[in-house]
Amino acid sequence: MAAPKSPLARSEKIWFDGDLIPWDQAQVHVLSHVLHYGSSVFEGIRCYNGKNGPQVFRLAEHIDRLYFSAKVIRMDIPYTPAEFAKACRDTIAINELDECYLRPVVFRGAGAMGVLPKNCPTHCAVAVWPWGAYLGDEALTEGIDIMISTWTKMAPNTIPSMAKIGGAYVLSTLAKMEAVRQGYAEAILLDTNGRVSEGSGENVFAVFDGQLVTTPLSNSILGGITRDTVIALAADRGMEVADTESRGALPRR
Ligand SMILES: Cc1ncc(COP(=O)(O)O)c(C=O)c1O
């Protein structure tokens, strides 16, 4: 059976367990633990066309979060963070891309079956490909329609939202599919206490009376690197920044 045409702007090579191999050869066994139980951690990183060549956005912080996520699910990454960062840069270089999206992923491979990962090797990969604005170019100029999801963000004592764990993204997928089916571009999820948490794939911000407000880490969000950057940039510009925890709640108009 012919494989469906990939909607991705594929690149030539993927870094997989230490080697740069052709895109089509970066494959996993169907009995990989990750496929059955969602045991992966990953990152989504942007690389921009900078003055001095490709510039990866806060690579060190993304690598740190990847290692943090792996630690949360008790998975040892068999490379140092410096080696992983180099793998990211090498993958961009070999694919000769000035601008791209990077997807590092670490996952449990095939070993014993069952939820307890026994003798499952840890595999690591980095794929890169050109990818435009996440919600489309028009979203940047026109804005988007969003809905409050009927799905609730997972409680803090379930899957930790601070770690970027593959299996947890089933919830984002459900929320996003619901939104798209109803004609919205994105969904915002509330936490188990009914407070604003985050979008299916992004943190949320609002500006009230010149004050930048974002949701706190305690509302079951991923500690976004963009969020951290926006907060720092706003503070640099003398803009007051608060999260909803310090403000109590989002103000009503
Ligand atoms: C659920 C969720 N929240 C927030 C973010 C934003 O994270 P960052 O700014 O680090 O890309 C993402 C990014 O993928 C995400 O999936």
CSV table of C-alpha atoms and ligand atoms in Angstrom, one decimal:
chain,number,residue,atom,x,y,z
A,1,MET,CA,0.0,0.0,0.0
A,2,ALA,CA,1.4,3.4,-1.0
A,3,ALA,CA,2.2,5.7,1.9
A,4,PRO,CA,-0.1,8.7,2.0
A,5,LYS,CA,1.6,11.9,0.7
A,6,SER,CA,3.3,13.6,3.6
A,7,PRO,CA,1.9,17.1,4.4
A,8,LEU,CA,5.2,18.0,5.9
A,9,ALA,CA,7.9,19.9,4.0
A,10,ARG,CA,10.3,17.0,4.6
A,11,SER,CA,14.0,17.5,4.9
A,12,GLU,CA,16.7,15.0,3.9
A,13,LYS,CA,18.2,13.7,7.1
A,14,ILE,CA,17.1,12.9,10.6
A,15,TRP,CA,19.4,12.4,13.5
A,16,PHE,CA,18.5,9.1,15.1
A,17,ASP,CA,20.5,7.5,18.0
A,18,GLY,CA,23.7,9.3,17.0
A,19,ASP,CA,23.6,9.0,13.2
A,20,LEU,CA,22.2,11.3,10.6
A,21,ILE,CA,20.1,9.0,8.4
A,22,PRO,CA,17.7,9.4,5.5
A,23,TRP,CA,14.2,10.7,6.5
A,24,ASP,CA,12.4,7.5,5.4
A,25,GLN,CA,14.7,5.3,7.4
A,26,ALA,CA,14.0,6.9,10.8
A,27,GLN,CA,11.5,4.2,11.9
A,28,VAL,CA,10.5,2.4,15.1
A,29,HIS,CA,9.3,-1.1,15.9
A,30,VAL,CA,5.5,-1.5,16.4
A,31,LEU,CA,6.1,-2.9,19.8
A,32,SER,CA,7.9,0.1,21.0
A,33,HIS,CA,6.8,1.1,24.5
A,34,VAL,CA,6.1,4.6,23.4
A,35,LEU,CA,3.5,3.5,20.8
A,36,HIS,CA,1.4,1.7,23.4
A,37,TYR,CA,1.9,3.9,26.5
A,38,GLY,CA,2.9,7.4,25.2
A,39,SER,CA,6.3,7.2,26.9
A,40,SER,CA,8.1,10.0,25.1
A,41,VAL,CA,9.3,13.5,25.9
A,42,PHE,CA,9.9,16.1,23.2
A,43,GLU,CA,10.5,19.7,22.3
A,44,GLY,CA,9.4,22.0,19.6
A,45,ILE,CA,12.0,24.6,18.7
A,46,ARG,CA,12.2,27.4,16.2
A,47,CYS,CA,15.3,28.2,14.1
A,48,TYR,CA,15.2,31.6,12.5
A,49,ASN,CA,17.2,33.0,9.5
A,50,GLY,CA,19.6,35.2,11.4
A,51,LYS,CA,22.2,37.7,10.3
A,52,ASN,CA,25.0,35.1,10.9
A,53,GLY,CA,23.1,32.1,9.6
A,54,PRO,CA,20.5,29.9,11.3
A,55,GLN,CA,19.7,31.0,14.9
A,56,VAL,CA,18.0,28.5,17.1
A,57,PHE,CA,15.7,30.1,19.6
A,58,ARG,CA,16.9,29.5,23.2
A,59,LEU,CA,18.3,26.0,22.4
A,60,ALA,CA,19.9,25.6,25.8
A,61,GLU,CA,16.6,26.2,27.6
A,62,HIS,CA,14.8,23.8,25.3
A,63,ILE,CA,17.4,21.1,25.9
A,64,ASP,CA,17.1,21.7,29.7
A,65,ARG,CA,13.4,21.2,29.5
A,66,LEU,CA,13.8,18.0,27.5
A,67,TYR,CA,16.1,16.6,30.2
A,68,PHE,CA,13.7,17.8,32.9
A,69,SER,CA,10.8,16.0,31.1
A,70,ALA,CA,12.9,12.8,30.8
A,71,LYS,CA,13.7,12.9,34.5
A,72,VAL,CA,10.0,13.3,35.4
A,73,ILE,CA,9.2,10.1,33.5
A,74,ARG,CA,12.4,8.4,34.9
A,75,MET,CA,14.1,8.0,31.5
A,76,ASP,CA,17.8,8.5,31.2
A,77,ILE,CA,19.0,10.2,28.0
A,78,PRO,CA,22.1,8.4,26.8
A,79,TYR,CA,23.8,11.7,25.7
A,80,THR,CA,24.9,14.8,27.5
A,81,PRO,CA,22.9,18.0,27.0
A,82,ALA,CA,25.8,19.4,25.0
A,83,GLU,CA,25.8,16.4,22.7
A,84,PHE,CA,22.0,16.7,22.2
A,85,ALA,CA,22.3,20.4,21.4
A,86,LYS,CA,25.1,19.6,18.9
A,87,ALA,CA,22.8,17.0,17.3
A,88,CYS,CA,20.2,19.7,16.9
A,89,ARG,CA,22.7,22.0,15.2
A,90,ASP,CA,24.2,19.2,13.1
A,91,THR,CA,20.7,18.3,11.8
A,92,ILE,CA,20.0,21.8,10.7
A,93,ALA,CA,23.4,22.1,9.0
A,94,ILE,CA,23.2,18.8,7.1
A,95,ASN,CA,19.7,19.7,5.8
A,96,GLU,CA,21.0,23.1,4.7
A,97,LEU,CA,18.1,24.9,6.2
A,98,ASP,CA,18.2,28.6,7.2
A,99,GLU,CA,14.9,28.6,8.9
A,100,CYS,CA,13.1,25.6,10.3
A,101,TYR,CA,11.2,23.9,13.1
A,102,LEU,CA,13.1,21.3,15.3
A,103,ARG,CA,11.5,18.3,16.9
A,104,PRO,CA,13.8,16.5,19.3
A,105,VAL,CA,12.2,13.5,20.8
A,106,VAL,CA,13.3,10.9,23.3
A,107,PHE,CA,11.2,7.7,23.7
A,108,ARG,CA,11.1,4.2,25.0
A,109,GLY,CA,11.7,1.5,22.4
A,110,ALA,CA,10.8,-2.2,22.2
A,111,GLY,CA,11.6,-4.3,25.3
A,112,ALA,CA,9.3,-6.3,27.5
A,113,MET,CA,5.6,-5.6,27.0
A,114,GLY,CA,3.5,-4.1,29.8
A,115,VAL,CA,3.3,-0.6,31.3
A,116,LEU,CA,6.4,-1.2,33.4
A,117,PRO,CA,9.3,-0.3,31.1
A,118,LYS,CA,11.6,-3.2,31.4
A,119,ASN,CA,14.7,-3.5,29.1
A,120,CYS,CA,13.2,-0.8,26.8
A,121,PRO,CA,16.1,1.0,25.1
A,122,THR,CA,15.8,4.8,25.1
A,123,HIS,CA,15.9,6.2,21.6
A,124,CYS,CA,16.7,9.8,20.7
A,125,ALA,CA,15.9,11.6,17.5
A,126,VAL,CA,16.0,15.1,16.0
A,127,ALA,CA,13.9,16.0,12.9
A,128,VAL,CA,13.9,19.4,11.3
A,129,TRP,CA,11.7,20.8,8.5
A,130,PRO,CA,10.4,24.1,7.3
A,131,TRP,CA,7.2,25.0,9.1
A,132,GLY,CA,5.3,28.3,8.9
A,133,ALA,CA,3.4,30.1,11.7
A,134,TYR,CA,1.8,27.5,14.0
A,135,LEU,CA,-1.7,28.9,13.6
A,136,GLY,CA,-1.2,30.1,10.0
A,137,ASP,CA,0.2,33.4,8.7
A,138,GLU,CA,-3.2,35.0,8.7
A,139,ALA,CA,-3.5,34.4,12.4
A,140,LEU,CA,-0.6,36.8,13.0
A,141,THR,CA,-2.4,39.7,11.3
A,142,GLU,CA,-6.1,38.8,11.6
A,143,GLY,CA,-6.1,37.0,15.0
A,144,ILE,CA,-8.0,33.7,15.5
A,145,ASP,CA,-11.3,32.5,17.0
A,146,ILE,CA,-10.8,30.4,20.1
A,147,MET,CA,-13.2,28.4,22.3
A,148,ILE,CA,-13.0,27.3,25.9
A,149,SER,CA,-12.6,23.6,25.7
A,150,THR,CA,-15.1,21.2,27.2
A,151,TRP,CA,-12.0,19.2,28.1
A,152,THR,CA,-10.3,20.0,31.4
A,153,LYS,CA,-6.5,20.3,31.8
A,154,MET,CA,-5.1,17.3,33.7
A,155,ALA,CA,-5.0,17.7,37.5
A,156,PRO,CA,-1.5,18.4,38.9
A,157,ASN,CA,-1.5,15.0,40.7
A,158,THR,CA,-2.0,13.2,37.4
A,159,ILE,CA,0.4,13.7,34.4
A,160,PRO,CA,2.6,16.7,35.3
A,161,SER,CA,1.9,19.5,32.8
A,162,MET,CA,5.4,21.0,33.5
A,163,ALA,CA,7.0,18.1,31.6
A,164,LYS,CA,6.4,17.8,27.9
A,165,ILE,CA,5.3,14.2,27.8
A,166,GLY,CA,4.1,12.7,24.5
A,167,GLY,CA,1.2,10.7,26.1
A,168,ALA,CA,-0.2,13.9,27.7
A,169,TYR,CA,-0.8,15.4,24.3
A,170,VAL,CA,-3.8,13.1,23.7
A,171,LEU,CA,-5.6,15.8,25.8
A,172,SER,CA,-4.4,18.6,23.5
A,173,THR,CA,-5.4,16.6,20.5
A,174,LEU,CA,-8.9,16.1,21.8
A,175,ALA,CA,-9.3,19.8,22.6
A,176,LYS,CA,-7.9,20.9,19.3
A,177,MET,CA,-10.1,18.5,17.3
A,178,GLU,CA,-13.1,19.6,19.2
A,179,ALA,CA,-12.3,23.3,18.4
A,180,VAL,CA,-11.6,22.7,14.8
A,181,ARG,CA,-14.8,20.7,14.4
A,182,GLN,CA,-16.7,23.6,15.8
A,183,GLY,CA,-15.1,26.1,13.5
A,184,TYR,CA,-12.5,27.5,15.9
A,185,ALA,CA,-8.8,27.7,15.4
A,186,GLU,CA,-7.7,26.8,18.9
A,187,ALA,CA,-9.0,25.8,22.3
A,188,ILE,CA,-8.1,27.1,25.8
A,189,LEU,CA,-8.4,24.6,28.6
A,190,LEU,CA,-9.5,25.4,32.1
A,191,ASP,CA,-7.8,23.6,35.0
A,192,THR,CA,-9.6,21.3,37.5
A,193,ASN,CA,-10.5,24.4,39.6
A,194,GLY,CA,-12.0,26.2,36.6
A,195,ARG,CA,-9.2,28.6,36.2
A,196,VAL,CA,-7.7,29.5,32.8
A,197,SER,CA,-4.8,27.1,32.1
A,198,GLU,CA,-3.4,27.3,28.5
A,199,GLY,CA,-4.1,26.6,24.9
A,200,SER,CA,-3.7,23.1,23.4
A,201,GLY,CA,-0.2,24.1,22.3
A,202,GLU,CA,0.6,27.5,23.7
A,203,ASN,CA,0.5,29.6,26.8
A,204,VAL,CA,-2.0,32.5,27.0
A,205,PHE,CA,-1.6,36.2,27.7
A,206,ALA,CA,-3.9,39.1,28.1
A,207,VAL,CA,-3.4,42.8,28.5
A,208,PHE,CA,-5.7,44.6,31.0
A,209,ASP,CA,-5.2,48.3,31.6
A,210,GLY,CA,-1.6,48.1,30.3
A,211,GLN,CA,-0.8,45.2,32.5
A,212,LEU,CA,0.4,41.9,30.9
A,213,VAL,CA,-1.3,39.0,32.5
A,214,THR,CA,-0.5,35.3,32.0
A,215,THR,CA,-1.6,32.2,33.8
A,216,PRO,CA,0.6,30.8,36.6
A,217,LEU,CA,2.5,27.6,36.6
A,218,SER,CA,0.1,26.3,39.3
A,219,ASN,CA,-2.7,26.3,36.8
A,220,SER,CA,-1.4,23.1,35.2
A,221,ILE,CA,0.5,24.8,32.3
A,222,LEU,CA,3.7,24.0,30.5
A,223,GLY,CA,6.3,26.5,31.6
A,224,GLY,CA,6.7,27.9,28.1
A,225,ILE,CA,10.0,29.3,26.9
A,226,THR,CA,8.1,31.8,24.8
A,227,ARG,CA,6.1,32.7,28.0
A,228,ASP,CA,9.4,33.3,29.8
A,229,THR,CA,10.7,35.4,26.9
A,230,VAL,CA,7.5,37.5,26.6
A,231,ILE,CA,7.6,38.2,30.4
A,232,ALA,CA,11.2,39.3,30.1
A,233,LEU,CA,10.6,41.5,27.1
A,234,ALA,CA,7.6,43.1,28.7
A,235,ALA,CA,9.6,43.8,31.8
A,236,ASP,CA,12.4,45.3,29.7
A,237,ARG,CA,9.9,47.7,28.2
A,238,GLY,CA,8.7,48.7,31.7
A,239,MET,CA,5.4,46.9,31.3
A,240,GLU,CA,3.9,45.5,34.5
A,241,VAL,CA,3.7,41.8,34.4
A,242,ALA,CA,1.5,39.7,36.6
A,243,ASP,CA,0.2,36.2,36.5
A,244,THR,CA,-3.3,35.5,37.6
A,245,GLU,CA,-2.1,34.0,40.9
A,246,SER,CA,-0.7,37.3,42.0
A,247,ARG,CA,-3.7,39.1,40.8
A,248,GLY,CA,-6.3,36.7,42.1
A,249,ALA,CA,-8.2,36.2,39.0
A,250,LEU,CA,-8.6,37.5,35.5
A,251,PRO,CA,-10.5,40.8,35.8
A,252,ARG,CA,-14.0,40.9,34.4
A,253,ARG,CA,-15.0,43.7,32.1
B,1,LIG,C1,0.7,22.8,26.0
B,1,LIG,C2,1.8,23.8,25.6
B,1,LIG,N1,1.9,24.9,26.3
B,1,LIG,C3,2.7,25.8,26.0
B,1,LIG,C4,3.6,25.7,25.0
B,1,LIG,C5,4.6,26.8,24.7
B,1,LIG,O1,5.9,26.4,25.0
B,1,LIG,P1,7.1,27.1,24.4
B,1,LIG,O2,6.9,28.5,24.5
B,1,LIG,O3,8.3,26.6,25.2
B,1,LIG,O4,7.2,26.7,22.9
B,1,LIG,C6,3.6,24.6,24.2
B,1,LIG,C7,4.5,24.4,23.1
B,1,LIG,O5,4.5,23.4,22.4
B,1,LIG,C8,2.6,23.6,24.5
B,1,LIG,O6,2.5,22.4,23.8
